[in-house]
Coordinates of C-alpha atoms and ligand atoms in Angstrom, one line a residue:
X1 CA -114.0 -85.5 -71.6
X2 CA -113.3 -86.4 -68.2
X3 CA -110.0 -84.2 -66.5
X4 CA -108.1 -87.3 -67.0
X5 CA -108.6 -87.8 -70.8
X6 CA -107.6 -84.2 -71.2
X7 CA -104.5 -84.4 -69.4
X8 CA -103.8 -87.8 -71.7
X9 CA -104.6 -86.1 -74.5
X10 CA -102.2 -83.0 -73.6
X11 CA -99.2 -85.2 -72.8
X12 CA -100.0 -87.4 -76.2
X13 CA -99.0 -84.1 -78.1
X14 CA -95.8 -83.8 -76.5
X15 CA -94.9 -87.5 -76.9
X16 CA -96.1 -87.7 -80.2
X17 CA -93.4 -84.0 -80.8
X18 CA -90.6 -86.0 -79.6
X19 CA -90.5 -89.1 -81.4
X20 CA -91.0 -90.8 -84.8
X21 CA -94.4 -91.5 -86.4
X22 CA -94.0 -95.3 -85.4
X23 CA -92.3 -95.1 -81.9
X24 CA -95.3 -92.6 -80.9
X25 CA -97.7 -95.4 -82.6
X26 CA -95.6 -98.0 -80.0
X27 CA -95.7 -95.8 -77.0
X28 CA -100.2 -95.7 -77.9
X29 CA -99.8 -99.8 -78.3
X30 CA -98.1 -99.9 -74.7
X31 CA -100.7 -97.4 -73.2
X32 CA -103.4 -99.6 -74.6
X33 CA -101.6 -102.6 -73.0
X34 CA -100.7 -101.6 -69.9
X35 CA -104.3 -100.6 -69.4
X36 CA -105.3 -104.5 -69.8
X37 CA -102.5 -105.7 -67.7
X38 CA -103.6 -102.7 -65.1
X39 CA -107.3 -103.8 -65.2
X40 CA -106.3 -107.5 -65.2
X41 CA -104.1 -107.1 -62.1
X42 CA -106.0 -104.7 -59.9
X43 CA -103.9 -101.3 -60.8
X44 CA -105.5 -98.0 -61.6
X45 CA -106.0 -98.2 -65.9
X46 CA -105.5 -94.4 -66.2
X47 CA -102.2 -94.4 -64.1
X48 CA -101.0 -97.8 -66.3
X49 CA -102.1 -95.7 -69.4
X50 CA -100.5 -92.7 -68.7
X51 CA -97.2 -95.0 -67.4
X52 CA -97.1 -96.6 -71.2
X53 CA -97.5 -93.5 -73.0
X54 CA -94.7 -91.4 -71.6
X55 CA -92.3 -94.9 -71.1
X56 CA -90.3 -93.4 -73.8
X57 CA -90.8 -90.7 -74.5
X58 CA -87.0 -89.6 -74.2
X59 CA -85.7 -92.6 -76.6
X60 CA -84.9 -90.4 -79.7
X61 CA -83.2 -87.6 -77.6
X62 CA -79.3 -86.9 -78.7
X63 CA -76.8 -88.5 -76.5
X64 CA -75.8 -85.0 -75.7
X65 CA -79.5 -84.3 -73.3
X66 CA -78.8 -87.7 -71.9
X67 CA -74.9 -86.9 -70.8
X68 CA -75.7 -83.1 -69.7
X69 CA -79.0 -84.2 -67.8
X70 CA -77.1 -87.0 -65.7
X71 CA -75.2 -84.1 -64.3
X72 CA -77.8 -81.7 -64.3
X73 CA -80.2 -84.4 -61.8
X74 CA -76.9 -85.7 -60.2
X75 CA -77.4 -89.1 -61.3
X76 CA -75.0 -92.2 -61.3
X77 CA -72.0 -90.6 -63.1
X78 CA -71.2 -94.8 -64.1
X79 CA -74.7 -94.5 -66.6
X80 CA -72.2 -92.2 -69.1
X81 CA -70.7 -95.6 -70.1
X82 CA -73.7 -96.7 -71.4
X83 CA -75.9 -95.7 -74.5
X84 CA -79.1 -94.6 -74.8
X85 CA -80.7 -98.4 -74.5
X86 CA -79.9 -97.5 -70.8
X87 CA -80.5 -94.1 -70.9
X88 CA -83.7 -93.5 -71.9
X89 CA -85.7 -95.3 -69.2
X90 CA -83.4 -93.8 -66.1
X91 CA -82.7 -90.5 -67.2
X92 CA -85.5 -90.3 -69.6
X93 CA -87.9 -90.3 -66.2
X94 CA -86.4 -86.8 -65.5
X95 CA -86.9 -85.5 -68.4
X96 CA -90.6 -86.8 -68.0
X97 CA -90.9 -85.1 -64.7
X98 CA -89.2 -82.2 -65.4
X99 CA -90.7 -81.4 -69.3
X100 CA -94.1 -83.1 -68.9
X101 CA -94.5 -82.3 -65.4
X102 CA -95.4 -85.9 -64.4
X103 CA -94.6 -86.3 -60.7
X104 CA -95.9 -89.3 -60.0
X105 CA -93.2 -91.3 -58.6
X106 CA -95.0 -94.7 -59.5
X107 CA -95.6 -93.6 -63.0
X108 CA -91.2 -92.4 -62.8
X109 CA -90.5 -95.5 -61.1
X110 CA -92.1 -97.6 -64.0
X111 CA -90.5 -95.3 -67.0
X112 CA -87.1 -96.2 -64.9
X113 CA -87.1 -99.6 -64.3
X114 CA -88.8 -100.4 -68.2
X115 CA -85.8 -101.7 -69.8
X116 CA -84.2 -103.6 -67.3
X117 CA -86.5 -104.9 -65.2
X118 CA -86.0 -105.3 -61.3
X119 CA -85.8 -108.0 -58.7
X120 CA -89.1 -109.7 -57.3
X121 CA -89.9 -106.4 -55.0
X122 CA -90.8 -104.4 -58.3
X123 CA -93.8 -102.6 -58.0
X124 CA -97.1 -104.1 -59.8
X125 CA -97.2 -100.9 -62.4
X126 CA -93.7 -101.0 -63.5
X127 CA -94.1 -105.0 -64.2
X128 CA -97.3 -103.9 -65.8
X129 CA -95.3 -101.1 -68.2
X130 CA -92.2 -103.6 -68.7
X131 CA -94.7 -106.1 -69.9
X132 CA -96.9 -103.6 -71.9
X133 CA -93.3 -103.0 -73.7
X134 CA -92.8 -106.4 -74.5
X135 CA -96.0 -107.4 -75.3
X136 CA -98.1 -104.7 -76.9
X137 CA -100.0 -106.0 -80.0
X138 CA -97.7 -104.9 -82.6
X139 CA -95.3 -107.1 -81.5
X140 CA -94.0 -109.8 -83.5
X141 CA -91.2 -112.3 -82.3
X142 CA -91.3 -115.8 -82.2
X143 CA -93.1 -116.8 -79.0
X144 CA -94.9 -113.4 -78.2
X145 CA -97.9 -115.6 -78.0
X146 CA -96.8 -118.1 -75.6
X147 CA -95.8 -114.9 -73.4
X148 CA -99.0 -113.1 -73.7
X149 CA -100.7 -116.7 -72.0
X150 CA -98.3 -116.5 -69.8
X151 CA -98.6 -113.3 -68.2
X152 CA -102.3 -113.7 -68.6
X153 CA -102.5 -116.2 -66.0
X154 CA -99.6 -114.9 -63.6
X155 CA -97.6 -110.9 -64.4
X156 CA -94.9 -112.3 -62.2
X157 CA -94.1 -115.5 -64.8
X158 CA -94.8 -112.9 -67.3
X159 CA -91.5 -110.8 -66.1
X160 CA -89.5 -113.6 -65.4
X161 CA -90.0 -114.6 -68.8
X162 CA -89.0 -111.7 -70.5
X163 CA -85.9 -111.3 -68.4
X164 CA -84.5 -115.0 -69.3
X165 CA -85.4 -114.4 -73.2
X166 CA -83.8 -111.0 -73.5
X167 CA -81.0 -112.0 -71.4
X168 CA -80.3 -114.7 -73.8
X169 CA -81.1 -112.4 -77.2
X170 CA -78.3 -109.7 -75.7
X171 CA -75.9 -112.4 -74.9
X172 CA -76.3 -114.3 -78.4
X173 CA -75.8 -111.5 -79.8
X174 CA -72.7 -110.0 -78.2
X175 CA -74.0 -107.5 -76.8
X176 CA -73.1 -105.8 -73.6
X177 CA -75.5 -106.4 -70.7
X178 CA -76.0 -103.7 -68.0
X179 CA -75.5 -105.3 -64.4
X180 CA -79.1 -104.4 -63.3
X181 CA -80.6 -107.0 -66.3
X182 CA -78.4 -109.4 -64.6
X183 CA -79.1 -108.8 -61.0
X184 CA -83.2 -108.5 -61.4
X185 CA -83.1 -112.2 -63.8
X186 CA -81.1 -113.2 -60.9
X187 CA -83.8 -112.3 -58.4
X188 CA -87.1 -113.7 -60.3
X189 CA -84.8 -117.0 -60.8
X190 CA -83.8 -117.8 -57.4
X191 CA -87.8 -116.5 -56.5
X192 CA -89.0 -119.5 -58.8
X193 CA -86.5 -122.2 -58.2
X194 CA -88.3 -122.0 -54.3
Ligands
LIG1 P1 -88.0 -100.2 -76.5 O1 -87.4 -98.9 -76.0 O2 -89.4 -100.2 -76.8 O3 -87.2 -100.6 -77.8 O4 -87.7 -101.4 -75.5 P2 -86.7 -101.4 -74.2 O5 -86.7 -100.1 -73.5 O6 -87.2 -102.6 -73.4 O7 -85.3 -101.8 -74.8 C1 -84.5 -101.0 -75.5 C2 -83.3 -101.8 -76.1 O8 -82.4 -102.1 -75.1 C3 -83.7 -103.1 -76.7 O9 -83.1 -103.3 -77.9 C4 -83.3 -104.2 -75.7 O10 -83.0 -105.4 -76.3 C5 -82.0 -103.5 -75.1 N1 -81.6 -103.9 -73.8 C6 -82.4 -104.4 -72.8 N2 -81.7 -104.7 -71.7 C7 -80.4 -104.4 -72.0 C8 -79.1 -104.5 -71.4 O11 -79.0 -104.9 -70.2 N3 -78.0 -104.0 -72.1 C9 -78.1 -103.5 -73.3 N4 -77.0 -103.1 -73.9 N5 -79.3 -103.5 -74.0 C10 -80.4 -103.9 -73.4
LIG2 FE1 -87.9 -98.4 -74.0
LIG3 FE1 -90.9 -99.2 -75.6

């Protein structure tokens, strides 16, 4: 085994000790995907694959770790009036860093930015991640096809994609949207209506 499988292998344990039987099966799906996207888009695969693994890792954690580790890394004290759908991507790259000893900031950067997105400046590996998410082969919703073409032919089209469909999934829904959804759909739409 090469130094890098080792360290994969080493971190799968400790994903796999923090989360269901079928989210730790989701979190392998995204590492498997994000390795395509990475090859596919010029990224390094082990860094894309090590990005998917961990990406959430902290999404069965009480709400308890969540509220004591926002004051505890000095985060936004505004992210304690949201739930862990929020939570586990910004805070849970802490608890990656800190507990898994991950300190690469891309890899952080992409765990952070997996839920909501960001505007057009997002760094290739976190659209590579947030895609993976959305995409990954166990995935099932109507038109998961159509965006796997998609982001085939263009990762940017891909994200915008995903942004406009979940926005209007929360929204039909009633649910409550967390600002940076709204500002990063915002960005990719005024980036394509050029
Ligand atoms: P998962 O962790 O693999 O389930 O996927 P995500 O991290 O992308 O999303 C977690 C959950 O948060 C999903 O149910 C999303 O629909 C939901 N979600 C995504 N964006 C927002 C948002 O802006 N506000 C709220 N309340 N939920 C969101
Ligand atoms: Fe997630
Ligand atoms: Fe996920």
């Amino acid at each position: 085994m090469t130094a890098f499988e080792e360290e994969l292998h080493a971190v799968e344990k400790k994903v796999s000790a923090q989360l269901s039987d079928g989210r730790f099966q989701h979190c392998l799906r995204v590492s498997d995907y994000a390795r395509k996207l990475a090859q596919e888009n010029g990224v390094d695969e082990n860094q894309a694959a090590l990005a998917g693994l961990v990406h959430d890792y902290a999404k069965e954690r009480p709400a308890e770790d969540f509220l004591a580790a926002i004051d505890r890394f000095h985060l936004d004290p505004d992210l304690k009036n949201w739930s862990r759908a929020i939570w586990h991507g910004v805070v849970g790259a802490e608890m990656i860093q800190d507990e898994l000893g991950i300190d690469d900031p891309a890899i952080l950067d992409a765990v952070r930015l997996h839920t909501t997105g960001d505007g057009v400046e997002m760094p290739t590996l976190a659209k590579i991640v947030f895609m993976a998410d959305y995409l990954e082969t166990g995935r099932d919703f109507p038109g998961v096809k159509e965006a796997r073409e998609i982001t085939d032919k263009s990762l940017d089209r891909g994200v915008f994609y995903q942004l406009q469909h979940t926005l209007s999934f929360l929204a039909e829904n009633g649910n409550v949207i967390y600002p940076k959804t709204f500002t990063s759909y915002n960005d990719w739409a005024r980036h394509f209506a050029e």
